[in-house]
mmCIF file of C-alpha atoms in Angstrom:
data_model
loop_
_atom_site.group_PDB
_atom_site.id
_atom_site.type_symbol
_atom_site.label_atom_id
_atom_site.label_comp_id
_atom_site.label_asym_id
_atom_site.label_seq_id
_atom_site.Cartn_x
_atom_site.Cartn_y
_atom_site.Cartn_z
ATOM 1 C CA MET C 1 32.249 -35.282 -4.227
ATOM 2 C CA ALA C 2 34.483 -38.480 -1.941
ATOM 3 C CA PRO C 3 32.350 -40.828 -0.707
ATOM 4 C CA LEU C 4 32.360 -41.193 2.927
ATOM 5 C CA GLN C 5 33.960 -45.117 3.411
ATOM 6 C CA HIS C 6 32.223 -47.156 5.608
ATOM 7 C CA PRO C 7 34.068 -48.763 8.636
ATOM 8 C CA SER C 8 35.466 -51.886 7.985
ATOM 9 C CA ARG C 9 34.929 -54.560 10.406
ATOM 10 C CA LEU C 10 38.337 -54.714 11.951
ATOM 11 C CA PHE C 11 37.494 -51.123 12.958
ATOM 12 C CA ALA C 12 34.311 -51.795 14.490
ATOM 13 C CA LEU C 13 35.870 -54.413 16.497
ATOM 14 C CA CYS C 14 38.888 -52.781 18.327
ATOM 15 C CA TYR C 15 36.676 -49.991 18.727
ATOM 16 C CA VAL C 16 34.335 -51.444 20.339
ATOM 17 C CA LEU C 17 36.810 -53.507 22.088
ATOM 18 C CA ALA C 18 38.566 -50.083 22.812
ATOM 19 C CA MET C 19 35.077 -48.415 24.560
ATOM 20 C CA PHE C 20 35.028 -51.726 26.385
ATOM 21 C CA GLY C 21 38.453 -51.524 27.902
ATOM 22 C CA ALA C 22 37.621 -47.823 28.959
ATOM 23 C CA PHE C 23 34.570 -49.060 31.110
ATOM 24 C CA ILE C 24 36.378 -51.693 32.649
ATOM 25 C CA ALA C 25 38.480 -49.089 33.474
ATOM 26 C CA PHE C 26 35.855 -47.304 36.068
ATOM 27 C CA VAL C 27 32.975 -49.233 36.716
ATOM 28 C CA PRO C 28 34.336 -52.046 39.149
ATOM 29 C CA LEU C 29 35.615 -49.132 40.835
ATOM 30 C CA GLY C 30 32.472 -47.860 41.873
ATOM 31 C CA ALA C 31 31.038 -51.213 42.220
ATOM 32 C CA LEU C 32 33.483 -53.127 44.327
ATOM 33 C CA ILE C 33 37.095 -51.950 44.963
ATOM 34 C CA LEU C 34 36.108 -48.483 46.215
ATOM 35 C CA PRO C 35 33.711 -49.749 48.542
ATOM 36 C CA GLN C 36 35.399 -52.517 49.597
ATOM 37 C CA LYS C 37 38.836 -50.377 50.481
ATOM 38 C CA ILE C 38 36.517 -47.333 52.068
ATOM 39 C CA ALA C 39 35.354 -50.661 54.347
ATOM 40 C CA SER C 40 39.113 -51.371 55.562
ATOM 41 C CA ILE C 41 40.389 -47.780 56.186
ATOM 42 C CA THR C 42 41.080 -47.390 59.984
ATOM 43 C CA GLY C 43 38.746 -44.634 61.364
ATOM 44 C CA ILE C 44 36.350 -43.967 58.600
ATOM 45 C CA ALA C 45 33.932 -43.616 60.907
ATOM 46 C CA ALA C 46 35.510 -40.359 61.558
ATOM 47 C CA LEU C 47 33.927 -39.477 58.148
ATOM 48 C CA GLY C 48 30.285 -40.087 59.067
ATOM 49 C CA GLY C 49 30.359 -43.640 57.577
ATOM 50 C CA PRO C 50 31.760 -45.531 54.774
ATOM 51 C CA VAL C 51 28.649 -44.167 52.347
ATOM 52 C CA ARG C 52 28.798 -41.006 53.514
ATOM 53 C CA ALA C 53 32.877 -41.714 52.205
ATOM 54 C CA LEU C 54 32.219 -42.393 49.114
ATOM 55 C CA SER C 55 29.793 -39.958 48.567
ATOM 56 C CA TRP C 56 32.416 -37.314 48.867
ATOM 57 C CA LEU C 57 34.779 -39.691 46.621
ATOM 58 C CA LEU C 58 32.515 -39.395 44.024
ATOM 59 C CA VAL C 59 31.383 -35.727 44.396
ATOM 60 C CA GLY C 60 35.131 -34.841 43.739
ATOM 61 C CA GLY C 61 35.613 -37.029 41.084
ATOM 62 C CA GLY C 62 32.151 -36.522 39.236
ATOM 63 C CA VAL C 63 33.832 -32.291 39.411
ATOM 64 C CA MET C 64 37.129 -33.402 38.009
ATOM 65 C CA ALA C 65 35.156 -35.393 35.270
ATOM 66 C CA GLY C 66 32.930 -32.918 34.266
ATOM 67 C CA VAL C 67 35.766 -30.350 33.610
ATOM 68 C CA GLY C 68 38.353 -32.752 32.475
ATOM 69 C CA ASN C 69 35.648 -33.892 29.340
ATOM 70 C CA ILE C 70 35.105 -30.315 28.236
ATOM 71 C CA ALA C 71 38.795 -29.479 27.864
ATOM 72 C CA ALA C 72 39.779 -33.119 26.169
ATOM 73 C CA GLY C 73 37.091 -32.507 24.087
ATOM 74 C CA HIS C 74 38.297 -29.726 22.750
ATOM 75 C CA VAL C 75 42.390 -30.987 22.596
ATOM 76 C CA SER C 76 40.435 -33.698 20.786
ATOM 77 C CA ASP C 77 39.226 -31.491 17.698
ATOM 78 C CA ARG C 78 42.682 -29.754 17.634
ATOM 79 C CA PHE C 79 44.478 -32.930 17.561
ATOM 80 C CA TYR C 80 41.656 -33.657 14.421
ATOM 81 C CA ARG C 81 42.059 -30.528 12.565
ATOM 82 C CA ARG C 82 46.034 -30.493 13.138
ATOM 83 C CA ARG C 83 46.682 -34.604 12.480
ATOM 84 C CA GLY C 84 43.583 -35.939 10.884
ATOM 85 C CA ASN C 85 42.740 -38.075 13.758
ATOM 86 C CA ARG C 86 42.580 -38.886 17.015
ATOM 87 C CA ARG C 87 44.978 -41.895 17.559
ATOM 88 C CA GLN C 88 48.096 -39.866 19.569
ATOM 89 C CA MET C 89 45.367 -38.526 22.376
ATOM 90 C CA ILE C 90 44.053 -41.970 22.806
ATOM 91 C CA ALA C 91 47.425 -43.291 23.426
ATOM 92 C CA ILE C 92 47.808 -40.737 26.009
ATOM 93 C CA GLY C 93 44.979 -41.633 27.161
ATOM 94 C CA LEU C 94 45.205 -45.208 27.990
ATOM 95 C CA ALA C 95 48.756 -44.785 29.410
ATOM 96 C CA VAL C 96 47.529 -42.070 31.857
ATOM 97 C CA VAL C 97 44.558 -44.568 32.825
ATOM 98 C CA VAL C 98 46.748 -47.177 33.832
ATOM 99 C CA ILE C 99 49.286 -45.591 35.860
ATOM 100 C CA THR C 100 46.382 -43.614 38.047
ATOM 101 C CA LEU C 101 44.813 -46.856 37.853
ATOM 102 C CA ALA C 102 48.154 -48.267 40.170
ATOM 103 C CA ALA C 103 47.739 -45.332 42.242
ATOM 104 C CA LEU C 104 44.776 -45.973 43.439
ATOM 105 C CA GLY C 105 45.059 -49.306 44.154
ATOM 106 C CA ALA C 106 48.009 -48.347 46.417
ATOM 107 C CA ALA C 107 46.341 -45.123 48.256
ATOM 108 C CA GLU C 108 45.972 -46.584 51.854
ATOM 109 C CA SER C 109 44.163 -43.249 53.189
ATOM 110 C CA PHE C 110 41.180 -41.301 52.476
ATOM 111 C CA ILE C 111 42.954 -38.424 51.458
ATOM 112 C CA GLY C 112 45.416 -40.579 49.143
ATOM 113 C CA MET C 113 42.155 -41.617 47.715
ATOM 114 C CA LEU C 114 40.756 -38.268 46.684
ATOM 115 C CA PHE C 115 43.768 -37.338 44.847
ATOM 116 C CA ALA C 116 44.028 -40.538 42.985
ATOM 117 C CA ILE C 117 40.260 -40.540 42.177
ATOM 118 C CA LEU C 118 40.946 -36.554 40.587
ATOM 119 C CA ALA C 119 43.708 -37.959 38.995
ATOM 120 C CA PHE C 120 41.525 -40.983 37.216
ATOM 121 C CA GLN C 121 39.220 -39.044 36.130
ATOM 122 C CA LEU C 122 40.914 -36.589 34.601
ATOM 123 C CA ALA C 123 42.896 -39.647 32.931
ATOM 124 C CA LEU C 124 39.377 -41.554 31.943
ATOM 125 C CA ASN C 125 38.181 -38.304 30.374
ATOM 126 C CA ILE C 126 41.099 -37.952 28.532
ATOM 127 C CA LEU C 127 40.474 -41.390 26.886
ATOM 128 C CA LEU C 128 36.573 -41.181 26.363
ATOM 129 C CA SER C 129 36.498 -37.938 24.971
ATOM 130 C CA PRO C 130 38.543 -38.803 21.547
ATOM 131 C CA LEU C 131 36.976 -42.477 21.777
ATOM 132 C CA VAL C 132 33.633 -41.184 21.769
ATOM 133 C CA ALA C 133 34.128 -38.863 18.710
ATOM 134 C CA LEU C 134 35.421 -41.370 16.913
ATOM 135 C CA THR C 135 31.551 -42.573 16.054
ATOM 136 C CA VAL C 136 30.831 -38.751 14.787
ATOM 137 C CA ASP C 137 34.012 -38.683 12.561
ATOM 138 C CA TYR C 138 33.644 -42.174 10.725
ATOM 139 C CA VAL C 139 30.072 -44.006 11.259
ATOM 140 C CA PRO C 140 27.198 -42.958 8.626
ATOM 141 C CA ASP C 141 24.104 -41.793 10.467
ATOM 142 C CA ARG C 142 22.521 -44.993 9.036
ATOM 143 C CA GLN C 143 25.022 -47.047 10.804
ATOM 144 C CA LYS C 144 25.328 -44.969 14.018
ATOM 145 C CA GLY C 145 22.497 -46.613 16.005
ATOM 146 C CA ALA C 146 23.569 -50.293 14.901
ATOM 147 C CA MET C 147 27.293 -49.184 16.251
ATOM 148 C CA ALA C 148 26.156 -47.106 19.502
ATOM 149 C CA GLY C 149 24.358 -50.191 20.645
ATOM 150 C CA TRP C 150 27.582 -51.843 20.051
ATOM 151 C CA LEU C 151 29.607 -49.755 22.042
ATOM 152 C CA GLY C 152 26.550 -49.569 24.331
ATOM 153 C CA LEU C 153 28.167 -53.156 25.619
ATOM 154 C CA ALA C 154 30.843 -51.651 27.228
ATOM 155 C CA LEU C 155 28.337 -50.783 30.474
ATOM 156 C CA PRO C 156 27.552 -54.546 30.604
ATOM 157 C CA ALA C 157 31.243 -55.333 30.223
ATOM 158 C CA GLY C 158 32.342 -53.415 32.970
ATOM 159 C CA SER C 159 29.646 -55.087 34.666
ATOM 160 C CA MET C 160 30.674 -58.364 33.929
ATOM 161 C CA SER C 161 34.602 -57.580 35.213
ATOM 162 C CA VAL C 162 32.771 -56.981 38.355
ATOM 163 C CA THR C 163 31.167 -60.495 38.607
ATOM 164 C CA ILE C 164 34.436 -62.271 37.052
ATOM 165 C CA LEU C 165 36.171 -60.083 40.155
ATOM 166 C CA VAL C 166 33.979 -61.338 42.247
ATOM 167 C CA ALA C 167 34.468 -64.631 41.070
ATOM 168 C CA ALA C 168 37.969 -64.379 41.634
ATOM 169 C CA GLY C 169 37.483 -64.637 45.524
ATOM 170 C CA PRO C 170 39.461 -61.954 48.157
ATOM 171 C CA ILE C 171 42.222 -61.004 45.983
ATOM 172 C CA GLY C 172 42.303 -57.630 47.114
ATOM 173 C CA PRO C 173 41.682 -53.686 45.987
ATOM 174 C CA PHE C 174 45.591 -53.803 44.680
ATOM 175 C CA ALA C 175 45.185 -56.613 42.621
ATOM 176 C CA GLN C 176 41.515 -55.797 41.482
ATOM 177 C CA THR C 177 42.848 -52.336 40.002
ATOM 178 C CA ALA C 178 45.840 -54.387 38.234
ATOM 179 C CA PHE C 179 43.915 -56.638 36.945
ATOM 180 C CA ALA C 180 41.662 -53.566 35.444
ATOM 181 C CA GLY C 181 44.557 -52.050 34.393
ATOM 182 C CA LEU C 182 45.669 -54.915 32.274
ATOM 183 C CA MET C 183 42.025 -55.297 30.687
ATOM 184 C CA VAL C 184 42.394 -51.805 29.858
ATOM 185 C CA ILE C 185 45.639 -52.131 28.280
ATOM 186 C CA ALA C 186 44.662 -55.301 26.448
ATOM 187 C CA LEU C 187 41.461 -54.054 25.142
ATOM 188 C CA VAL C 188 42.789 -50.430 24.241
ATOM 189 C CA ALA C 189 46.142 -50.641 22.820
ATOM 190 C CA PRO C 190 44.983 -52.857 19.417
ATOM 191 C CA LEU C 191 43.082 -49.598 18.024
ATOM 192 C CA VAL C 192 45.990 -47.408 18.788
ATOM 193 C CA TRP C 193 48.528 -50.225 17.599
ATOM 194 C CA LEU C 194 46.818 -51.079 14.546
ATOM 195 C CA TRP C 195 44.654 -48.078 13.351
ATOM 196 C CA PRO C 196 42.231 -49.527 11.208
ATOM 197 C CA VAL C 197 40.013 -46.361 10.343
ATOM 198 C CA PRO C 198 38.671 -44.987 7.152
ATOM 199 C CA ASP C 199 40.638 -42.091 5.492
ATOM 200 C CA ARG C 200 39.728 -38.883 6.968
ATOM 201 C CA ILE C 201 36.575 -37.212 5.373
ATOM 202 C CA SER C 202 37.696 -35.040 2.190
ATOM 203 C CA ALA C 203 38.094 -31.575 2.129
ATOM 204 C CA ALA C 204 35.097 -30.886 -0.023
ATOM 205 C CA VAL C 205 32.427 -33.066 2.059
ATOM 206 C CA ALA C 206 34.447 -31.238 5.331
ATOM 207 C CA SER C 207 33.882 -28.177 3.595
ATOM 208 C CA ALA C 208 29.757 -29.269 3.416
ATOM 209 C CA HIS C 209 29.574 -30.151 6.430
ATOM 210 C CA ASP C 210 31.007 -26.609 8.121
ATOM 211 C CA ASP C 211 28.750 -24.514 5.504
ATOM 212 C CA GLN C 212 25.778 -26.711 6.807
ATOM 213 C CA GLY C 213 27.103 -25.892 10.505
ATOM 214 C CA ALA C 214 27.312 -22.206 9.723
ATOM 215 C CA ARG C 215 23.653 -22.170 8.421
ATOM 216 C CA GLY C 216 22.383 -23.673 11.745
ATOM 217 C CA THR C 217 20.463 -26.927 11.679
ATOM 218 C CA PRO C 218 16.839 -26.328 12.022
ATOM 219 C CA GLY C 219 15.825 -27.327 15.892
ATOM 220 C CA LEU C 220 19.308 -28.081 16.282
ATOM 221 C CA ALA C 221 19.972 -25.995 19.694
ATOM 222 C CA ARG C 222 16.279 -27.158 21.392
ATOM 223 C CA ASN C 223 16.973 -31.049 20.058
ATOM 224 C CA PHE C 224 19.983 -31.004 21.931
ATOM 225 C CA ALA C 225 18.497 -29.131 25.176
ATOM 226 C CA LEU C 226 16.093 -31.975 25.086
ATOM 227 C CA ALA C 227 18.383 -34.996 24.790
ATOM 228 C CA TRP C 228 20.704 -33.175 27.397
ATOM 229 C CA VAL C 229 17.937 -33.069 29.986
ATOM 230 C CA ALA C 230 16.462 -36.404 29.096
ATOM 231 C CA ARG C 231 19.869 -38.079 29.462
ATOM 232 C CA LEU C 232 21.190 -36.294 32.525
ATOM 233 C CA LEU C 233 18.048 -37.550 34.395
ATOM 234 C CA VAL C 234 18.190 -41.029 33.458
ATOM 235 C CA GLN C 235 21.740 -40.745 34.336
ATOM 236 C CA PHE C 236 21.181 -39.524 37.697
ATOM 237 C CA ALA C 237 18.950 -42.867 38.185
ATOM 238 C CA ALA C 238 22.222 -44.731 37.420
ATOM 239 C CA ALA C 239 24.223 -42.277 38.990
ATOM 240 C CA ALA C 240 21.875 -43.504 42.383
ATOM 241 C CA ILE C 241 21.733 -47.226 41.999
ATOM 242 C CA LEU C 242 25.209 -48.243 40.159
ATOM 243 C CA PRO C 243 27.987 -47.175 42.523
ATOM 244 C CA TYR C 244 26.093 -47.643 45.769
ATOM 245 C CA LEU C 245 25.044 -51.440 44.484
ATOM 246 C CA TYR C 246 27.034 -52.766 47.072
ATOM 247 C CA PHE C 247 25.536 -51.182 50.240
ATOM 248 C CA TYR C 248 22.029 -51.560 48.777
ATOM 249 C CA VAL C 249 23.047 -55.187 48.711
ATOM 250 C CA ALA C 250 23.951 -55.090 51.858
ATOM 251 C CA ASP C 251 21.436 -52.600 54.021
ATOM 252 C CA ILE C 252 18.478 -53.306 51.614
ATOM 253 C CA ALA C 253 18.043 -57.100 49.999
ATOM 254 C CA ARG C 254 20.547 -58.367 53.337
ATOM 255 C CA PRO C 255 21.248 -61.377 51.380
ATOM 256 C CA GLY C 256 23.012 -63.084 55.080
ATOM 257 C CA ALA C 257 26.002 -64.800 55.131
ATOM 258 C CA GLY C 258 28.043 -61.474 56.076
ATOM 259 C CA PRO C 259 30.654 -60.125 53.928
ATOM 260 C CA ALA C 260 31.198 -63.653 51.366
ATOM 261 C CA GLY C 261 26.824 -62.994 50.626
ATOM 262 C CA ILE C 262 26.549 -59.530 50.077
ATOM 263 C CA ALA C 263 30.214 -60.271 47.119
ATOM 264 C CA GLU C 264 27.759 -62.863 45.635
ATOM 265 C CA GLY C 265 24.845 -61.242 45.971
ATOM 266 C CA VAL C 266 26.688 -58.052 44.005
ATOM 267 C CA GLY C 267 27.931 -60.706 41.609
ATOM 268 C CA ILE C 268 24.568 -61.881 41.005
ATOM 269 C CA LEU C 269 23.319 -58.571 40.096
ATOM 270 C CA ALA C 270 26.297 -57.641 38.140
ATOM 271 C CA PHE C 271 25.568 -60.426 36.308
ATOM 272 C CA ALA C 272 22.116 -59.749 35.626
ATOM 273 C CA PHE C 273 23.113 -56.234 34.759
ATOM 274 C CA ALA C 274 25.714 -57.376 31.652
ATOM 275 C CA VAL C 275 23.398 -59.649 30.167
ATOM 276 C CA ALA C 276 19.833 -57.537 30.314
ATOM 277 C CA SER C 277 22.310 -54.314 29.229
ATOM 278 C CA ILE C 278 23.414 -56.179 26.027
ATOM 279 C CA ALA C 279 20.204 -56.828 24.572
ATOM 280 C CA GLY C 280 18.647 -53.657 25.436
ATOM 281 C CA ALA C 281 21.492 -51.592 23.799
ATOM 282 C CA LEU C 282 21.780 -54.009 20.687
ATOM 283 C CA GLY C 283 17.972 -54.181 20.093
ATOM 284 C CA ALA C 284 17.380 -50.692 21.047
ATOM 285 C CA GLY C 285 19.856 -49.450 18.552
ATOM 286 C CA TRP C 286 18.645 -51.941 15.879
ATOM 287 C CA LEU C 287 15.312 -50.327 15.810
ATOM 288 C CA SER C 288 15.875 -46.995 15.841
ATOM 289 C CA ASP C 289 17.725 -47.893 12.533
ATOM 290 C CA ARG C 290 15.808 -50.111 11.403
ATOM 291 C CA PHE C 291 12.530 -47.727 11.724
ATOM 292 C CA ALA C 292 15.060 -44.782 11.105
ATOM 293 C CA ARG C 293 13.193 -43.325 14.409
ATOM 294 C CA ARG C 294 14.726 -42.872 17.458
ATOM 295 C CA GLN C 295 12.424 -40.599 19.351
ATOM 296 C CA PRO C 296 9.876 -43.452 20.226
ATOM 297 C CA VAL C 297 12.865 -45.930 21.457
ATOM 298 C CA LEU C 298 14.070 -43.672 23.945
ATOM 299 C CA VAL C 299 10.512 -42.571 25.548
ATOM 300 C CA THR C 300 10.205 -46.033 26.152
ATOM 301 C CA THR C 301 13.418 -46.758 27.459
ATOM 302 C CA ALA C 302 13.482 -44.026 30.101
ATOM 303 C CA GLY C 303 10.021 -44.954 31.111
ATOM 304 C CA GLY C 304 11.112 -48.407 32.292
ATOM 305 C CA VAL C 305 14.271 -46.855 33.837
ATOM 306 C CA ALA C 306 11.517 -45.623 36.252
ATOM 307 C CA VAL C 307 9.543 -48.274 36.832
ATOM 308 C CA ALA C 308 12.801 -50.350 37.579
ATOM 309 C CA MET C 309 13.785 -47.441 39.911
ATOM 310 C CA LEU C 310 10.639 -47.162 41.460
ATOM 311 C CA LEU C 311 10.699 -51.308 42.490
ATOM 312 C CA LEU C 312 14.088 -51.020 43.403
ATOM 313 C CA ALA C 313 13.155 -48.161 46.069
ATOM 314 C CA THR C 314 9.787 -50.082 47.277
ATOM 315 C CA THR C 315 10.179 -53.685 47.319
ATOM 316 C CA THR C 316 13.104 -55.897 49.545
ATOM 317 C CA ASN C 317 12.108 -59.142 47.710
ATOM 318 C CA TRP C 318 15.245 -60.414 46.220
ATOM 319 C CA THR C 319 13.867 -61.591 43.294
ATOM 320 C CA LEU C 320 12.102 -58.790 42.948
ATOM 321 C CA ILE C 321 14.916 -57.052 43.458
ATOM 322 C CA VAL C 322 16.809 -58.978 40.201
ATOM 323 C CA VAL C 323 13.693 -58.463 38.095
ATOM 324 C CA ALA C 324 13.795 -54.576 38.433
ATOM 325 C CA TYR C 325 17.743 -54.920 38.417
ATOM 326 C CA THR C 326 17.291 -56.345 35.218
ATOM 327 C CA LEU C 327 14.761 -54.283 33.980
ATOM 328 C CA PHE C 328 16.630 -51.343 34.816
ATOM 329 C CA ALA C 329 19.774 -52.506 32.998
ATOM 330 C CA ALA C 330 17.822 -53.427 29.670
ATOM 331 C CA ALA C 331 16.210 -50.093 29.881
ATOM 332 C CA LEU C 332 19.376 -48.045 30.492
ATOM 333 C CA GLY C 333 21.013 -49.824 28.127
ATOM 334 C CA GLY C 334 18.814 -49.187 25.012
ATOM 335 C CA PHE C 335 18.432 -45.568 26.014
ATOM 336 C CA LEU C 336 22.092 -45.010 26.052
ATOM 337 C CA ALA C 337 22.692 -46.646 22.779
ATOM 338 C CA VAL C 338 19.847 -44.509 20.904
ATOM 339 C CA ASP C 339 20.613 -41.337 22.615
ATOM 340 C CA SER C 340 24.217 -41.768 21.499
ATOM 341 C CA ALA C 341 23.562 -42.370 18.250
ATOM 342 C CA PHE C 342 20.978 -39.133 18.165
ATOM 343 C CA VAL C 343 23.781 -37.461 19.152
ATOM 344 C CA ALA C 344 26.319 -38.092 17.195
ATOM 345 C CA GLN C 345 23.932 -37.721 14.158
ATOM 346 C CA LEU C 346 22.986 -34.563 15.540
ATOM 347 C CA VAL C 347 26.294 -32.736 16.056
ATOM 348 C CA SER C 348 28.056 -34.442 13.024
ATOM 349 C CA ALA C 349 27.818 -30.755 10.993
ATOM 350 C CA SER C 350 30.388 -29.319 13.486
ATOM 351 C CA GLY C 351 34.005 -28.990 13.392
ATOM 352 C CA ARG C 352 33.183 -28.834 17.488
ATOM 353 C CA ARG C 353 31.795 -32.053 17.441
ATOM 354 C CA ALA C 354 34.159 -33.417 20.457
ATOM 355 C CA THR C 355 34.337 -30.434 22.350
ATOM 356 C CA LEU C 356 30.400 -30.831 21.874
ATOM 357 C CA LEU C 357 29.991 -33.966 22.858
ATOM 358 C CA GLY C 358 31.953 -32.671 25.865
ATOM 359 C CA VAL C 359 29.084 -30.687 26.602
ATOM 360 C CA MET C 360 26.806 -33.489 26.303
ATOM 361 C CA ASN C 361 29.002 -35.532 28.701
ATOM 362 C CA LEU C 362 28.186 -33.461 31.398
ATOM 363 C CA THR C 363 25.133 -35.482 31.865
ATOM 364 C CA ASN C 364 27.173 -38.383 32.483
ATOM 365 C CA THR C 365 29.285 -36.585 35.050
ATOM 366 C CA LEU C 366 27.232 -33.897 36.703
ATOM 367 C CA PRO C 367 24.973 -37.206 37.584
ATOM 368 C CA GLY C 368 28.203 -38.414 39.597
ATOM 369 C CA ILE C 369 28.019 -35.425 41.727
ATOM 370 C CA MET C 370 23.951 -34.895 42.321
ATOM 371 C CA ALA C 371 23.079 -38.337 43.166
ATOM 372 C CA PRO C 372 25.867 -38.491 45.503
ATOM 373 C CA ALA C 373 25.459 -35.049 46.946
ATOM 374 C CA ALA C 374 21.934 -35.722 47.215
ATOM 375 C CA THR C 375 22.403 -38.810 49.470
ATOM 376 C CA LEU C 376 24.516 -36.694 51.713
ATOM 377 C CA LEU C 377 21.880 -34.557 52.278
ATOM 378 C CA VAL C 378 19.027 -36.982 52.911
ATOM 379 C CA ILE C 379 21.257 -39.853 55.015
ATOM 380 C CA GLY C 380 21.600 -39.028 58.949
ATOM 381 C CA ASP C 381 24.491 -40.563 60.760
ATOM 382 C CA SER C 382 22.841 -44.384 61.156
ATOM 383 C CA VAL C 383 19.737 -44.240 58.218
ATOM 384 C CA GLY C 384 21.943 -44.505 55.226
ATOM 385 C CA ALA C 385 19.483 -47.463 53.788
ATOM 386 C CA THR C 386 16.547 -44.983 53.705
ATOM 387 C CA GLY C 387 18.708 -42.090 52.305
ATOM 388 C CA MET C 388 19.520 -44.188 49.674
ATOM 389 C CA LEU C 389 15.593 -45.428 48.914
ATOM 390 C CA ILE C 390 14.363 -41.645 49.067
ATOM 391 C CA VAL C 391 17.396 -41.101 46.740
ATOM 392 C CA LEU C 392 15.870 -44.316 44.047
ATOM 393 C CA LYS C 393 12.636 -42.706 44.499
ATOM 394 C CA ILE C 394 13.657 -39.354 43.367
ATOM 395 C CA SER C 395 15.449 -40.721 40.121
ATOM 396 C CA ALA C 396 11.959 -42.529 39.309
ATOM 397 C CA GLY C 397 10.374 -39.337 39.260
ATOM 398 C CA GLY C 398 13.490 -37.866 37.178
ATOM 399 C CA ALA C 399 13.360 -40.875 34.630
ATOM 400 C CA LEU C 400 9.822 -40.223 34.246
ATOM 401 C CA ILE C 401 10.822 -36.529 33.535
ATOM 402 C CA ALA C 402 13.354 -37.606 31.346
ATOM 403 C CA ALA C 403 10.407 -40.010 29.156
ATOM 404 C CA PHE C 404 8.455 -36.768 28.694
ATOM 405 C CA CYS C 405 11.669 -34.681 27.162
ATOM 406 C CA ALA C 406 12.408 -37.595 24.315
ATOM 407 C CA SER C 407 8.734 -37.435 23.640
ATOM 408 C CA ARG C 408 9.043 -33.773 22.494
ATOM 409 C CA ILE C 409 12.167 -34.285 20.753
ATOM 410 C CA ALA C 410 12.417 -34.493 16.543
ATOM 411 C CA THR C 411 14.111 -36.746 14.863
ATOM 412 C CA PRO C 412 17.365 -34.605 12.742
ATOM 413 C CA SER C 413 17.034 -34.645 9.070
ATOM 414 C CA PRO C 414 18.647 -36.948 7.043
ATOM 415 C CA ALA C 415 22.502 -36.285 6.968
ATOM 416 C CA ILE C 416 24.459 -34.771 3.985
ATOM 417 C CA ARG C 417 24.245 -37.613 1.864
ATOM 418 C CA LEU C 418 27.800 -38.380 0.961
ATOM 419 C CA GLY C 419 28.678 -39.785 -2.709
#
């Protein structure tokens, strides 16, 4: 049986950079660009204020993302079976993401922004779906934790891009989206252009995987369901704070000094998030590989998210907010990295891996609907800050449930040994 080639360092570098680009495409939108654009729209009060308007955009985008990722995963699997790789679909995704970013930057009305967000979310998932599947396609199980840790740096990279945009001063939303588009091209293009991936798994190995998938993996459905619920609840916590960070700083932290002070506060928290996420993702990924047990790390990091969200919901002290947000970032980065490695290991025997990853990706998109919807339900006409705090407390409880679900997960048996 032919061995599965280990990923080269060039592949690892291009892959990680491409994931950075995908996250830079969307993280600055929710944290900075969309709130600023919404605040500048005349007549936004008629929509219930900026928090409500942003929530409606996030709900619409979340619905499109959920549908788009499953569909994109199905198409990505067809590309893989017919062409032997997912290169062309990644290239298509790159092109449509840049086009829709430009449309977002040019939108000048709420309706225009809504249609642009819907198109962007579909485009983003055309790019993300095949990118995520590359871990399952080419990375051995014993290296998935480390690779997931490096890929987990994509979220802090996106957060760092927010800091850069803040530091650039008042350049305007169109220039900000243009910057994001250029960064996406620069970071994703090397993977598409060079395509330094290992050869596709030999027919003998693929057949062995298919045989295992046909027989069924003991505990697969149970483990997949527990991992699905745990990630859903942790991502709900992320969706409760990340898109609303600008308004959280403005209405709860209240750093003063007007819009400039708010932007500076957002920049500080974004920088803390980036640094802490790097440490959390790399550290947790390494630990889960080192001890070949991912479940204890998932429990610990989910618990960390719960503690951080409770602190963010109960304090107005700026120093404690920074500490809590840093803890949140480290725990979130660690959880997502290890959970991604676990799920990649779990679905590696399936010929529909990208489709299954699309189902798992609902745990990323559904919270993007649930958190804004919860915010819309609990806020009144003038108590947006109170509504945000209620949702943060709910998310803290959800993260505790996620920790319990993670504690019930059994580490998958070692995958088929190749070679």
